[in-house]
C-alpha cells in the first residue's frame, strides 16, 4: 500500500484514532499511574478533543470544499494545542524563580472572568513546570507539542489537497 494513495478521509480517521489513543493514554496516566494534570495539560486535552471532533466529522465528508474547511480548522486547533504545549515545555525548561501551585484549572474558570483566567492559565503554575513522566527524554508536553505540530501539518496538507480537487 502506497502511503500517498490513502484518501483524505482516511487520513482524518487516522488522526482521530491517534487522538483517541493519546487521550486514553492521558487518562491512564491520570487514573492508573496517579499523575494529576496541571491547568495547561487540561487545556491541551481540550485542544486534542477539538482536533478529534473535527477529524471525525471530516472523515465522513465527501465534498472537497467542506474537507478543505475542516482541514484548515483542524490545523488551527492543532496550532493552538502546539502553542500551549510549547509554552508548558518552555516553563519546564526554564522554571520561574518563584514556583507556586496556584489554583486548579476549574477553580480559575469558576472564580475569575475569562479575561483574567486565560492569562493565569498561560502563566502556568508550579504543577505546570514539574516533569513527572518522560519517554526518550521528552516530557508529556514535549511529545504533545510534536503530535500537535504533526496534526497541523497533515491538516494543512489535507486542506490544500481538498481545495485543489474541488
PDB file of N, CA, C and O in Angstrom, residues 102-147:
ATOM      1  N   UNK A 102      -0.605  27.665  42.614  1.00  0.00           N
ATOM      2  CA  UNK A 102      -1.831  28.362  42.257  1.00  0.00           C
ATOM      3  C   UNK A 102      -3.110  27.548  42.274  1.00  0.00           C
ATOM      4  O   UNK A 102      -3.169  26.461  42.795  1.00  0.00           O
ATOM      5  N   UNK A 103      -4.127  28.093  41.684  1.00  0.00           N
ATOM      6  CA  UNK A 103      -5.431  27.430  41.609  1.00  0.00           C
ATOM      7  C   UNK A 103      -5.419  26.358  40.528  1.00  0.00           C
ATOM      8  O   UNK A 103      -4.652  26.412  39.596  1.00  0.00           O
ATOM      9  N   UNK A 104      -6.352  25.414  40.668  1.00  0.00           N
ATOM     10  CA  UNK A 104      -6.510  24.432  39.616  1.00  0.00           C
ATOM     11  C   UNK A 104      -7.307  25.051  38.461  1.00  0.00           C
ATOM     12  O   UNK A 104      -7.867  26.141  38.580  1.00  0.00           O
ATOM     13  N   UNK A 105      -7.366  24.361  37.356  1.00  0.00           N
ATOM     14  CA  UNK A 105      -7.989  24.857  36.129  1.00  0.00           C
ATOM     15  C   UNK A 105      -9.438  25.280  36.370  1.00  0.00           C
ATOM     16  O   UNK A 105      -9.848  26.373  36.015  1.00  0.00           O
ATOM     17  N   UNK A 106     -10.224  24.398  36.964  1.00  0.00           N
ATOM     18  CA  UNK A 106     -11.639  24.681  37.148  1.00  0.00           C
ATOM     19  C   UNK A 106     -11.861  25.793  38.167  1.00  0.00           C
ATOM     20  O   UNK A 106     -12.799  26.576  38.041  1.00  0.00           O
ATOM     21  N   UNK A 107     -10.989  25.886  39.161  1.00  0.00           N
ATOM     22  CA  UNK A 107     -11.071  26.983  40.118  1.00  0.00           C
ATOM     23  C   UNK A 107     -10.844  28.327  39.452  1.00  0.00           C
ATOM     24  O   UNK A 107     -11.489  29.323  39.777  1.00  0.00           O
ATOM     25  N   UNK A 108      -9.920  28.369  38.502  1.00  0.00           N
ATOM     26  CA  UNK A 108      -9.661  29.607  37.767  1.00  0.00           C
ATOM     27  C   UNK A 108     -10.873  30.003  36.933  1.00  0.00           C
ATOM     28  O   UNK A 108     -11.281  31.168  36.923  1.00  0.00           O
ATOM     29  N   UNK A 109     -11.436  29.035  36.212  1.00  0.00           N
ATOM     30  CA  UNK A 109     -12.560  29.318  35.318  1.00  0.00           C
ATOM     31  C   UNK A 109     -13.802  29.734  36.114  1.00  0.00           C
ATOM     32  O   UNK A 109     -14.538  30.628  35.711  1.00  0.00           O
ATOM     33  N   UNK A 110     -14.038  29.080  37.259  1.00  0.00           N
ATOM     34  CA  UNK A 110     -15.231  29.369  38.049  1.00  0.00           C
ATOM     35  C   UNK A 110     -15.133  30.682  38.814  1.00  0.00           C
ATOM     36  O   UNK A 110     -16.135  31.354  39.024  1.00  0.00           O
ATOM     37  N   UNK A 111     -13.947  31.064  39.267  1.00  0.00           N
ATOM     38  CA  UNK A 111     -13.814  32.199  40.166  1.00  0.00           C
ATOM     39  C   UNK A 111     -13.343  33.496  39.525  1.00  0.00           C
ATOM     40  O   UNK A 111     -13.332  34.528  40.192  1.00  0.00           O
ATOM     41  N   UNK A 112     -12.929  33.429  38.280  1.00  0.00           N
ATOM     42  CA  UNK A 112     -12.423  34.640  37.633  1.00  0.00           C
ATOM     43  C   UNK A 112     -13.115  34.823  36.290  1.00  0.00           C
ATOM     44  O   UNK A 112     -13.477  33.850  35.638  1.00  0.00           O
ATOM     45  N   UNK A 113     -13.268  36.079  35.861  1.00  0.00           N
ATOM     46  CA  UNK A 113     -13.780  36.287  34.500  1.00  0.00           C
ATOM     47  C   UNK A 113     -12.780  35.712  33.499  1.00  0.00           C
ATOM     48  O   UNK A 113     -11.580  35.641  33.774  1.00  0.00           O
ATOM     49  N   UNK A 114     -13.282  35.304  32.353  1.00  0.00           N
ATOM     50  CA  UNK A 114     -12.440  34.625  31.356  1.00  0.00           C
ATOM     51  C   UNK A 114     -11.244  35.480  30.961  1.00  0.00           C
ATOM     52  O   UNK A 114     -10.165  34.956  30.691  1.00  0.00           O
ATOM     53  N   UNK A 115     -11.408  36.806  30.975  1.00  0.00           N
ATOM     54  CA  UNK A 115     -10.304  37.708  30.635  1.00  0.00           C
ATOM     55  C   UNK A 115      -9.145  37.621  31.615  1.00  0.00           C
ATOM     56  O   UNK A 115      -8.008  37.905  31.265  1.00  0.00           O
ATOM     57  N   UNK A 116      -9.416  37.253  32.856  1.00  0.00           N
ATOM     58  CA  UNK A 116      -8.350  37.084  33.847  1.00  0.00           C
ATOM     59  C   UNK A 116      -7.893  35.636  33.942  1.00  0.00           C
ATOM     60  O   UNK A 116      -6.743  35.362  34.263  1.00  0.00           O
ATOM     61  N   UNK A 117      -8.816  34.689  33.696  1.00  0.00           N
ATOM     62  CA  UNK A 117      -8.483  33.270  33.850  1.00  0.00           C
ATOM     63  C   UNK A 117      -7.506  32.795  32.778  1.00  0.00           C
ATOM     64  O   UNK A 117      -6.573  32.057  33.072  1.00  0.00           O
ATOM     65  N   UNK A 118      -7.712  33.220  31.534  1.00  0.00           N
ATOM     66  CA  UNK A 118      -6.858  32.748  30.441  1.00  0.00           C
ATOM     67  C   UNK A 118      -5.392  33.141  30.659  1.00  0.00           C
ATOM     68  O   UNK A 118      -4.504  32.288  30.554  1.00  0.00           O
ATOM     69  N   UNK A 119      -5.087  34.405  30.986  1.00  0.00           N
ATOM     70  CA  UNK A 119      -3.680  34.718  31.253  1.00  0.00           C
ATOM     71  C   UNK A 119      -3.105  33.934  32.432  1.00  0.00           C
ATOM     72  O   UNK A 119      -1.936  33.566  32.411  1.00  0.00           O
ATOM     73  N   UNK A 120      -3.943  33.647  33.436  1.00  0.00           N
ATOM     74  CA  UNK A 120      -3.473  32.860  34.580  1.00  0.00           C
ATOM     75  C   UNK A 120      -3.085  31.446  34.148  1.00  0.00           C
ATOM     76  O   UNK A 120      -2.100  30.890  34.618  1.00  0.00           O
ATOM     77  N   UNK A 121      -3.880  30.876  33.237  1.00  0.00           N
ATOM     78  CA  UNK A 121      -3.594  29.524  32.756  1.00  0.00           C
ATOM     79  C   UNK A 121      -2.256  29.504  32.027  1.00  0.00           C
ATOM     80  O   UNK A 121      -1.416  28.640  32.247  1.00  0.00           O
ATOM     81  N   UNK A 122      -2.027  30.490  31.138  1.00  0.00           N
ATOM     82  CA  UNK A 122      -0.807  30.500  30.346  1.00  0.00           C
ATOM     83  C   UNK A 122       0.407  30.965  31.129  1.00  0.00           C
ATOM     84  O   UNK A 122       1.534  30.737  30.709  1.00  0.00           O
ATOM     85  N   UNK A 123       0.173  31.620  32.234  1.00  0.00           N
ATOM     86  CA  UNK A 123       1.290  31.972  33.103  1.00  0.00           C
ATOM     87  C   UNK A 123       1.882  30.694  33.707  1.00  0.00           C
ATOM     88  O   UNK A 123       3.066  30.615  33.960  1.00  0.00           O
ATOM     89  N   UNK A 124       1.031  29.702  33.883  1.00  0.00           N
ATOM     90  CA  UNK A 124       1.478  28.422  34.420  1.00  0.00           C
ATOM     91  C   UNK A 124       1.514  28.439  35.926  1.00  0.00           C
ATOM     92  O   UNK A 124       1.414  29.473  36.564  1.00  0.00           O
ATOM     93  N   UNK A 125       1.646  27.273  36.489  1.00  0.00           N
ATOM     94  CA  UNK A 125       1.749  27.145  37.936  1.00  0.00           C
ATOM     95  C   UNK A 125       2.895  26.189  38.227  1.00  0.00           C
ATOM     96  O   UNK A 125       3.525  25.659  37.322  1.00  0.00           O
ATOM     97  N   UNK A 126       3.141  25.948  39.493  1.00  0.00           N
ATOM     98  CA  UNK A 126       4.197  25.012  39.877  1.00  0.00           C
ATOM     99  C   UNK A 126       3.956  23.630  39.303  1.00  0.00           C
ATOM    100  O   UNK A 126       4.886  22.918  38.951  1.00  0.00           O
ATOM    101  N   UNK A 127       2.678  23.265  39.184  1.00  0.00           N
ATOM    102  CA  UNK A 127       2.360  21.966  38.611  1.00  0.00           C
ATOM    103  C   UNK A 127       2.763  21.884  37.140  1.00  0.00           C
ATOM    104  O   UNK A 127       3.109  20.829  36.643  1.00  0.00           O
ATOM    105  N   UNK A 128       2.699  23.005  36.446  1.00  0.00           N
ATOM    106  CA  UNK A 128       2.998  23.009  35.012  1.00  0.00           C
ATOM    107  C   UNK A 128       4.497  22.876  34.732  1.00  0.00           C
ATOM    108  O   UNK A 128       4.891  22.488  33.640  1.00  0.00           O
ATOM    109  N   UNK A 129       5.335  23.221  35.701  1.00  0.00           N
ATOM    110  CA  UNK A 129       6.779  23.141  35.491  1.00  0.00           C
ATOM    111  C   UNK A 129       7.343  21.775  35.866  1.00  0.00           C
ATOM    112  O   UNK A 129       8.470  21.460  35.502  1.00  0.00           O
ATOM    113  N   UNK A 130       6.553  20.984  36.561  1.00  0.00           N
ATOM    114  CA  UNK A 130       7.016  19.685  37.044  1.00  0.00           C
ATOM    115  C   UNK A 130       7.000  18.660  35.906  1.00  0.00           C
ATOM    116  O   UNK A 130       6.058  18.597  35.134  1.00  0.00           O
ATOM    117  N   UNK A 131       8.054  17.865  35.818  1.00  0.00           N
ATOM    118  CA  UNK A 131       8.122  16.790  34.824  1.00  0.00           C
ATOM    119  C   UNK A 131       8.003  15.472  35.584  1.00  0.00           C
ATOM    120  O   UNK A 131       8.940  15.034  36.258  1.00  0.00           O
ATOM    121  N   UNK A 132       6.828  14.848  35.489  1.00  0.00           N
ATOM    122  CA  UNK A 132       6.567  13.608  36.220  1.00  0.00           C
ATOM    123  C   UNK A 132       6.814  12.360  35.388  1.00  0.00           C
ATOM    124  O   UNK A 132       6.949  11.274  35.922  1.00  0.00           O
ATOM    125  N   UNK A 133       6.827  12.494  34.075  1.00  0.00           N
ATOM    126  CA  UNK A 133       6.916  11.343  33.193  1.00  0.00           C
ATOM    127  C   UNK A 133       7.715  11.744  31.962  1.00  0.00           C
ATOM    128  O   UNK A 133       7.535  12.841  31.436  1.00  0.00           O
ATOM    129  N   UNK A 134       8.599  10.867  31.523  1.00  0.00           N
ATOM    130  CA  UNK A 134       9.352  11.122  30.290  1.00  0.00           C
ATOM    131  C   UNK A 134       9.393   9.856  29.446  1.00  0.00           C
ATOM    132  O   UNK A 134       9.274   8.743  29.956  1.00  0.00           O
ATOM    133  N   UNK A 135       9.571  10.059  28.165  1.00  0.00           N
ATOM    134  CA  UNK A 135       9.767   8.968  27.220  1.00  0.00           C
ATOM    135  C   UNK A 135      10.814   9.433  26.221  1.00  0.00           C
ATOM    136  O   UNK A 135      10.642  10.481  25.594  1.00  0.00           O
ATOM    137  N   UNK A 136      11.909   8.697  26.109  1.00  0.00           N
ATOM    138  CA  UNK A 136      13.018   9.058  25.229  1.00  0.00           C
ATOM    139  C   UNK A 136      13.500  10.482  25.490  1.00  0.00           C
ATOM    140  O   UNK A 136      13.823  11.226  24.565  1.00  0.00           O
ATOM    141  N   UNK A 137      13.490  10.886  26.746  1.00  0.00           N
ATOM    142  CA  UNK A 137      13.996  12.190  27.135  1.00  0.00           C
ATOM    143  C   UNK A 137      13.010  13.337  27.007  1.00  0.00           C
ATOM    144  O   UNK A 137      13.328  14.462  27.363  1.00  0.00           O
ATOM    145  N   UNK A 138      11.814  13.073  26.502  1.00  0.00           N
ATOM    146  CA  UNK A 138      10.826  14.135  26.330  1.00  0.00           C
ATOM    147  C   UNK A 138       9.700  14.022  27.338  1.00  0.00           C
ATOM    148  O   UNK A 138       9.254  12.926  27.662  1.00  0.00           O
ATOM    149  N   UNK A 139       9.236  15.168  27.811  1.00  0.00           N
ATOM    150  CA  UNK A 139       8.112  15.178  28.749  1.00  0.00           C
ATOM    151  C   UNK A 139       6.804  15.020  27.981  1.00  0.00           C
ATOM    152  O   UNK A 139       6.773  15.026  26.747  1.00  0.00           O
ATOM    153  N   UNK A 140       5.718  14.927  28.719  1.00  0.00           N
ATOM    154  CA  UNK A 140       4.396  14.838  28.092  1.00  0.00           C
ATOM    155  C   UNK A 140       4.150  16.070  27.220  1.00  0.00           C
ATOM    156  O   UNK A 140       3.652  15.954  26.100  1.00  0.00           O
ATOM    157  N   UNK A 141       4.524  17.242  27.723  1.00  0.00           N
ATOM    158  CA  UNK A 141       4.327  18.475  26.952  1.00  0.00           C
ATOM    159  C   UNK A 141       5.156  18.461  25.664  1.00  0.00           C
ATOM    160  O   UNK A 141       4.685  18.914  24.614  1.00  0.00           O
ATOM    161  N   UNK A 142       6.384  17.947  25.727  1.00  0.00           N
ATOM    162  CA  UNK A 142       7.227  17.881  24.527  1.00  0.00           C
ATOM    163  C   UNK A 142       6.598  16.980  23.467  1.00  0.00           C
ATOM    164  O   UNK A 142       6.527  17.346  22.287  1.00  0.00           O
ATOM    165  N   UNK A 143       6.134  15.807  23.883  1.00  0.00           N
ATOM    166  CA  UNK A 143       5.516  14.873  22.949  1.00  0.00           C
ATOM    167  C   UNK A 143       4.185  15.407  22.435  1.00  0.00           C
ATOM    168  O   UNK A 143       3.841  15.228  21.259  1.00  0.00           O
ATOM    169  N   UNK A 144       3.448  16.061  23.299  1.00  0.00           N
ATOM    170  CA  UNK A 144       2.192  16.670  22.885  1.00  0.00           C
ATOM    171  C   UNK A 144       2.448  17.720  21.811  1.00  0.00           C
ATOM    172  O   UNK A 144       1.734  17.796  20.801  1.00  0.00           O
ATOM    173  N   UNK A 145       3.488  18.531  22.003  1.00  0.00           N
ATOM    174  CA  UNK A 145       3.855  19.546  21.010  1.00  0.00           C
ATOM    175  C   UNK A 145       4.134  18.897  19.657  1.00  0.00           C
ATOM    176  O   UNK A 145       3.625  19.347  18.616  1.00  0.00           O
ATOM    177  N   UNK A 146       4.931  17.839  19.641  1.00  0.00           N
ATOM    178  CA  UNK A 146       5.269  17.167  18.382  1.00  0.00           C
ATOM    179  C   UNK A 146       4.026  16.604  17.697  1.00  0.00           C
ATOM    180  O   UNK A 146       3.876  16.714  16.467  1.00  0.00           O
ATOM    181  N   UNK A 147       3.130  16.020  18.480  1.00  0.00           N
ATOM    182  CA  UNK A 147       1.902  15.469  17.896  1.00  0.00           C
ATOM    183  C   UNK A 147       1.022  16.572  17.320  1.00  0.00           C
ATOM    184  O   UNK A 147       0.497  16.437  16.209  1.00  0.00           O
TER     185      UNK A 147
END
